[in-house]
């Protein structure tokens, strides 16, 4: 009998929490190199600009550890600022790394603009936000250097305002599948809407990708039901962990939930679906319920999930937690 994934979440070791003094820290993706060293690519931006400056000032940083649970040591910036004249020159955010046939592919969202932080917890720099596009950088090692392109991998199409948050997986029958977030133009600006997720297919990890017309992870007429999917293949089945914005799928607002698919195109809510209600058990026997627990990314070994990486926020504290999983918890 399949168990709820929350049962498979082991206590969080004290070493398995990445923070960065003076910075907000957010989503992270981990991959090993040929020597077994663990490389963590993660989002960070200076706290002096405010939390919502992830839209304007985020960069993708690089840290290393001998153990996938950490502790991780910051090394450098994988994708630093490269100038407002580039589509991703001012801001890079939400990394997700794929290793395939000796190459490393770093998928991310980027934008450009005037570089002015919003200065408020209730607002954004909308020029930057609405210029979000999806990119990929390629390297022979997760230590870099990363080769970026001068054009986005996925740009906006008719009826779309911005695209972001790519998740990419190699398909068992060949080719690659991407799921990404799109904000439409039907709802009032500057936010726009609805917010949907789309599936795109490509023959190569660097594309081009062709987007399918029907959105996935929908819930009736809800204009923003889900966010932040991480997608993987386990056996011959596709699985995705994502954020349940209003609890439409799990009954728990901002919970992490599980979806399943036979082909990666048509998705259904798994049974049971609850991954986490944002509560994490700690190694000292206590528990901590975070204001936000999102941007899920899995580290897999032998095709099985072993560690769940999540961005967490508690008040003005932000960090990335690396939660070990019990074997066969899926």
PDB file of N, CA and C in Angstrom, residues 15 19 23 54 123 158 168 184 194 198 260 266:
ATOM      1  N   UNK A  15      22.766  19.915  10.176  1.00  0.00           N
ATOM      2  CA  UNK A  15      23.643  20.314   9.074  1.00  0.00           C
ATOM      3  C   UNK A  15      22.872  20.562   7.788  1.00  0.00           C
ATOM      4  N   UNK A  19      21.850  28.494   5.041  1.00  0.00           N
ATOM      5  CA  UNK A  19      21.569  29.915   5.145  1.00  0.00           C
ATOM      6  C   UNK A  19      22.805  30.665   4.666  1.00  0.00           C
ATOM      7  N   UNK A  23      21.917  37.524   3.315  1.00  0.00           N
ATOM      8  CA  UNK A  23      21.152  37.219   2.111  1.00  0.00           C
ATOM      9  C   UNK A  23      19.867  36.465   2.450  1.00  0.00           C
ATOM     10  N   UNK A  54      13.649  39.415  -4.798  1.00  0.00           N
ATOM     11  CA  UNK A  54      13.958  38.230  -5.605  1.00  0.00           C
ATOM     12  C   UNK A  54      13.617  38.480  -7.072  1.00  0.00           C
ATOM     13  N   UNK A 123       4.352  44.460  -2.854  1.00  0.00           N
ATOM     14  CA  UNK A 123       4.466  44.910  -4.230  1.00  0.00           C
ATOM     15  C   UNK A 123       5.720  44.330  -4.869  1.00  0.00           C
ATOM     16  N   UNK A 158       1.431  34.036 -27.662  1.00  0.00           N
ATOM     17  CA  UNK A 158       0.172  34.774 -27.710  1.00  0.00           C
ATOM     18  C   UNK A 158      -0.632  34.509 -26.440  1.00  0.00           C
ATOM     19  N   UNK A 168      12.452  20.051 -15.829  1.00  0.00           N
ATOM     20  CA  UNK A 168      12.753  19.262 -17.016  1.00  0.00           C
ATOM     21  C   UNK A 168      13.175  17.854 -16.608  1.00  0.00           C
ATOM     22  N   UNK A 184      -1.080  34.498 -17.792  1.00  0.00           N
ATOM     23  CA  UNK A 184      -1.784  34.982 -18.965  1.00  0.00           C
ATOM     24  C   UNK A 184      -2.055  36.471 -18.933  1.00  0.00           C
ATOM     25  N   UNK A 194      -4.952  34.097 -16.103  1.00  0.00           N
ATOM     26  CA  UNK A 194      -4.713  33.173 -14.997  1.00  0.00           C
ATOM     27  C   UNK A 194      -3.274  32.661 -14.979  1.00  0.00           C
ATOM     28  N   UNK A 198       2.144  24.581 -18.106  1.00  0.00           N
ATOM     29  CA  UNK A 198       2.080  23.975 -19.426  1.00  0.00           C
ATOM     30  C   UNK A 198       3.194  22.947 -19.599  1.00  0.00           C
ATOM     31  N   UNK A 260       0.510  12.382 -10.345  1.00  0.00           N
ATOM     32  CA  UNK A 260       1.041  11.258 -11.110  1.00  0.00           C
ATOM     33  C   UNK A 260       0.570  11.340 -12.557  1.00  0.00           C
ATOM     34  N   UNK A 266      -0.910  13.980 -19.301  1.00  0.00           N
ATOM     35  CA  UNK A 266      -2.173  14.033 -18.558  1.00  0.00           C
ATOM     36  C   UNK A 266      -1.893  13.664 -17.109  1.00  0.00           C
TER      37      UNK A 266
END
